[in-house]
Amino acid sequence: MDVRNEQGVDRATQAFLADAAQKDFSKAVDYFRHSGLLVLDDWKASAHAMRQVAAANLSLARLLEGHVNARQLIKVHAGTSLRERCLAEMDEGLLFGVWGADSDTPVSASGDTLSGAKRFASGLGQVDRAIVSAKTEDGQQLYVIDASDHRRQDGRAWNMSGMRESCSGSFDCEGLHGIRLGKPDIYCVEPHFLGGTWRIAAVTLGGVVGLLERASAELRRRKQDEAEAHLLRLSPIAGQAVSAWAAILRAGEVATGDEGAAQPEAAAVRSLAVRLLSEDIGQATISAVERSIGLSMFDEESQIGCMARDLACYMRQAARDAFSIKVGRALLMGERPLGDWLNG
């Protein structure tokens, strides 16, 4: 199925991805390579795809979000030759990622030769190319690297209870050649840094939807679908999820368009706001589903429990409190009245 002219993936494909991710994660990733997902240029189509893949499997969605991020960085910051090369590789089915978190030995560069290591690198053995940040004499520099050397990958470094299928771990950059992407210190420039957190919100909301759908299916199987206690717990969250999607789409529209270019900091605030909102909904979803499903959810074989652990792990992004303060200052203490944010 080619999805490049559609809004994401259909229900049958979601079911295929969910099943394949459990049985053979590489097979699920291979779907990305021939489906058209890796060459989506439209931000809205990417948003739908990330949300829908996340409803099937959050580890898969993590890799797709990283690729969408990498494609955006390349289109915005790469010179003509590198951009054409990378986009051609994506056309061929190569999967890209963005690895920013440093290990105890941060990645640095002398010329185009890297040293140090990255941690929390998702997609080891699946990602073909990665964009990594490195310290240089001129500032923080992005590099495109070949991520396929299995000798540099260490999945043992990922001991988390969630996102076990994400093929995460550490990646050794010692002596690795990198191709410079853009100028120094462009990685954190808005609206493409924090302004891009609308993508995390889209994936998180997809995880929320996937968890709620699995929980409701289990309640129907138990013939508890009319139990008012379950409806009172779960229906407000379902309504929040439906309402949040429009806000996430609006944040993506701003961050990727002319409005974001004109007011990059405002775009970043809007994206952070929906990222925080999606996390709040996610936390409430896990709590409510645990109460409704009960002890069986904590069985290691429970797919509902696995989805909840993945969602909890995925939502633990860095610097949440700092982001909350940044959003609060902008919306409540800035020169722009709160009501004006609602107008556009």
Coordinates of C-alpha atoms in Angstrom, one line a residue, residues 2-179:
D2 CA 1.3 3.4 -1.0
V3 CA 0.2 6.1 1.5
R4 CA 1.9 9.1 0.1
N5 CA -1.4 10.5 -1.3
E6 CA -3.5 9.5 1.7
Q7 CA -4.1 10.5 5.3
G8 CA -1.8 8.0 7.0
V9 CA -2.5 4.3 7.2
D10 CA -5.8 2.4 7.3
R11 CA -7.2 0.0 9.9
A12 CA -6.0 -3.1 8.2
T13 CA -2.4 -1.7 8.0
Q14 CA -2.6 -0.7 11.7
A15 CA -3.5 -4.3 12.6
F16 CA -0.7 -5.6 10.4
L17 CA 1.9 -3.3 12.0
A18 CA 0.7 -4.1 15.5
D19 CA 1.0 -7.8 14.8
A20 CA 4.3 -7.6 12.9
A21 CA 5.9 -5.4 15.6
Q22 CA 5.4 -8.2 18.1
K23 CA 6.5 -11.1 15.9
D24 CA 9.2 -9.5 13.7
F25 CA 10.0 -5.9 14.3
S26 CA 12.2 -5.7 11.2
K27 CA 9.2 -6.8 9.0
A28 CA 7.2 -3.9 10.4
V29 CA 10.0 -1.4 9.7
D30 CA 10.3 -2.8 6.2
Y31 CA 6.7 -1.7 5.6
F32 CA 8.0 1.9 6.0
R33 CA 10.5 1.3 3.3
H34 CA 8.0 0.5 0.5
S35 CA 4.8 2.2 1.7
G36 CA 5.7 5.8 0.9
L37 CA 5.8 6.9 4.5
L38 CA 9.5 7.7 4.3
V39 CA 9.0 10.2 1.5
L40 CA 6.0 12.1 2.8
D41 CA 6.6 15.8 2.4
D42 CA 3.2 17.1 3.6
W43 CA 3.3 17.9 7.3
K44 CA -0.4 17.0 7.8
A45 CA -0.1 13.6 6.1
S46 CA 2.9 12.9 8.3
A47 CA 0.9 13.9 11.4
H48 CA -1.8 11.5 10.6
A49 CA 0.7 8.7 9.8
M50 CA 2.6 9.2 13.1
R51 CA -0.6 9.2 15.1
Q52 CA -2.0 6.1 13.4
V53 CA 1.3 4.2 13.5
A54 CA 1.5 5.0 17.3
A55 CA -1.9 3.6 17.8
A56 CA -0.5 0.3 16.4
N57 CA 2.9 0.4 18.1
L58 CA 4.7 3.2 19.9
S59 CA 8.2 1.9 19.1
L60 CA 7.4 1.9 15.4
A61 CA 6.0 5.4 15.7
R62 CA 9.2 6.6 17.5
L63 CA 11.2 5.5 14.5
L64 CA 8.8 7.2 12.1
E65 CA 8.8 10.4 14.1
G66 CA 12.6 10.4 14.1
H67 CA 12.6 10.0 10.3
V68 CA 10.1 12.8 9.8
N69 CA 12.3 15.0 12.0
A70 CA 15.4 14.1 10.1
R71 CA 13.7 14.8 6.7
Q72 CA 12.6 18.3 8.0
L73 CA 16.1 19.1 9.2
I74 CA 17.7 18.1 5.9
K75 CA 15.2 20.0 3.8
V76 CA 15.7 23.1 5.9
H77 CA 19.4 23.1 6.6
A78 CA 21.2 20.9 4.1
G79 CA 23.1 22.3 1.1
T80 CA 21.9 21.3 -2.3
S81 CA 24.2 18.3 -2.8
L82 CA 23.6 16.8 0.6
R83 CA 19.8 17.4 0.5
E84 CA 19.5 15.8 -2.9
R85 CA 21.6 12.8 -1.8
C86 CA 19.6 12.3 1.4
L87 CA 16.2 12.7 -0.2
A88 CA 17.3 10.2 -2.9
E89 CA 18.3 7.7 -0.2
M90 CA 14.9 8.1 1.4
D91 CA 13.3 7.5 -2.0
E92 CA 15.3 4.2 -2.0
G93 CA 13.8 3.2 1.4
L94 CA 16.6 4.2 3.8
L95 CA 15.4 5.1 7.3
F96 CA 16.9 8.1 9.0
G97 CA 16.9 9.1 12.7
V98 CA 18.0 11.9 14.9
W99 CA 20.2 11.1 17.9
G100 CA 20.8 14.0 20.2
A101 CA 21.4 12.5 23.7
D102 CA 25.0 12.2 24.6
S103 CA 26.5 9.3 26.7
D104 CA 29.0 10.0 29.5
T105 CA 31.5 10.8 26.7
P106 CA 29.7 13.5 24.7
V107 CA 30.1 13.4 20.9
S108 CA 32.6 15.9 19.6
A109 CA 34.2 16.5 16.2
S110 CA 37.6 17.4 14.9
G111 CA 37.1 18.3 11.3
D112 CA 34.6 15.7 10.1
T113 CA 35.8 12.9 12.4
L114 CA 33.7 12.2 15.4
S115 CA 34.5 10.8 18.8
G116 CA 32.3 10.0 21.8
A117 CA 28.9 8.2 21.9
K118 CA 25.2 8.7 21.8
R119 CA 22.7 7.1 24.2
F120 CA 18.9 6.6 23.9
A121 CA 19.6 6.1 20.2
S122 CA 16.4 4.5 18.8
G123 CA 16.4 2.2 15.8
L124 CA 19.7 0.4 16.2
G125 CA 20.0 -2.1 13.4
Q126 CA 17.0 -0.5 11.7
V127 CA 18.1 3.1 11.1
D128 CA 20.4 3.5 8.1
R129 CA 21.4 7.1 8.5
A130 CA 21.4 9.3 11.6
I131 CA 21.7 13.0 12.3
V132 CA 23.8 13.5 15.4
S133 CA 24.9 16.6 17.2
A134 CA 28.6 17.2 18.1
K135 CA 30.6 19.7 19.9
T136 CA 33.1 21.6 17.8
E137 CA 35.3 24.7 18.2
D138 CA 32.7 26.7 16.3
G139 CA 29.7 25.5 18.4
Q140 CA 27.3 22.6 18.2
Q141 CA 27.3 21.0 14.7
L142 CA 25.0 18.5 13.1
Y143 CA 26.4 15.7 11.1
V144 CA 24.8 13.0 8.9
I145 CA 26.4 9.6 9.7
D146 CA 26.2 6.0 8.5
A147 CA 24.3 4.3 11.3
S148 CA 24.4 0.8 9.9
D149 CA 27.6 -0.6 11.5
H150 CA 26.4 -3.2 14.0
R151 CA 29.8 -3.1 15.8
R152 CA 29.0 0.4 17.0
Q153 CA 25.6 -0.5 18.4
D154 CA 24.9 -1.6 22.0
G155 CA 21.3 -2.5 22.7
R156 CA 22.3 -3.6 26.2
A157 CA 22.3 0.0 27.3
W158 CA 18.5 0.1 27.0
N159 CA 17.1 -1.5 30.2
M160 CA 13.8 0.3 30.3
S161 CA 10.5 -1.4 31.1
G162 CA 8.8 0.3 28.2
M163 CA 9.6 0.9 24.5
R164 CA 11.5 -2.4 24.5
E165 CA 10.9 -2.9 20.8
S166 CA 12.4 0.4 19.8
C167 CA 15.8 -1.1 19.3
S168 CA 17.3 1.7 21.5
G169 CA 20.7 1.8 23.1
S170 CA 24.1 3.4 22.7
F171 CA 26.0 4.2 19.5
D172 CA 29.8 4.6 19.4
C173 CA 30.9 7.4 17.1
E174 CA 34.6 7.0 17.8
G175 CA 36.5 7.6 14.5
L176 CA 33.4 7.8 12.5
H177 CA 33.2 10.2 9.5
G178 CA 30.3 12.6 9.4
I179 CA 29.0 15.0 6.8

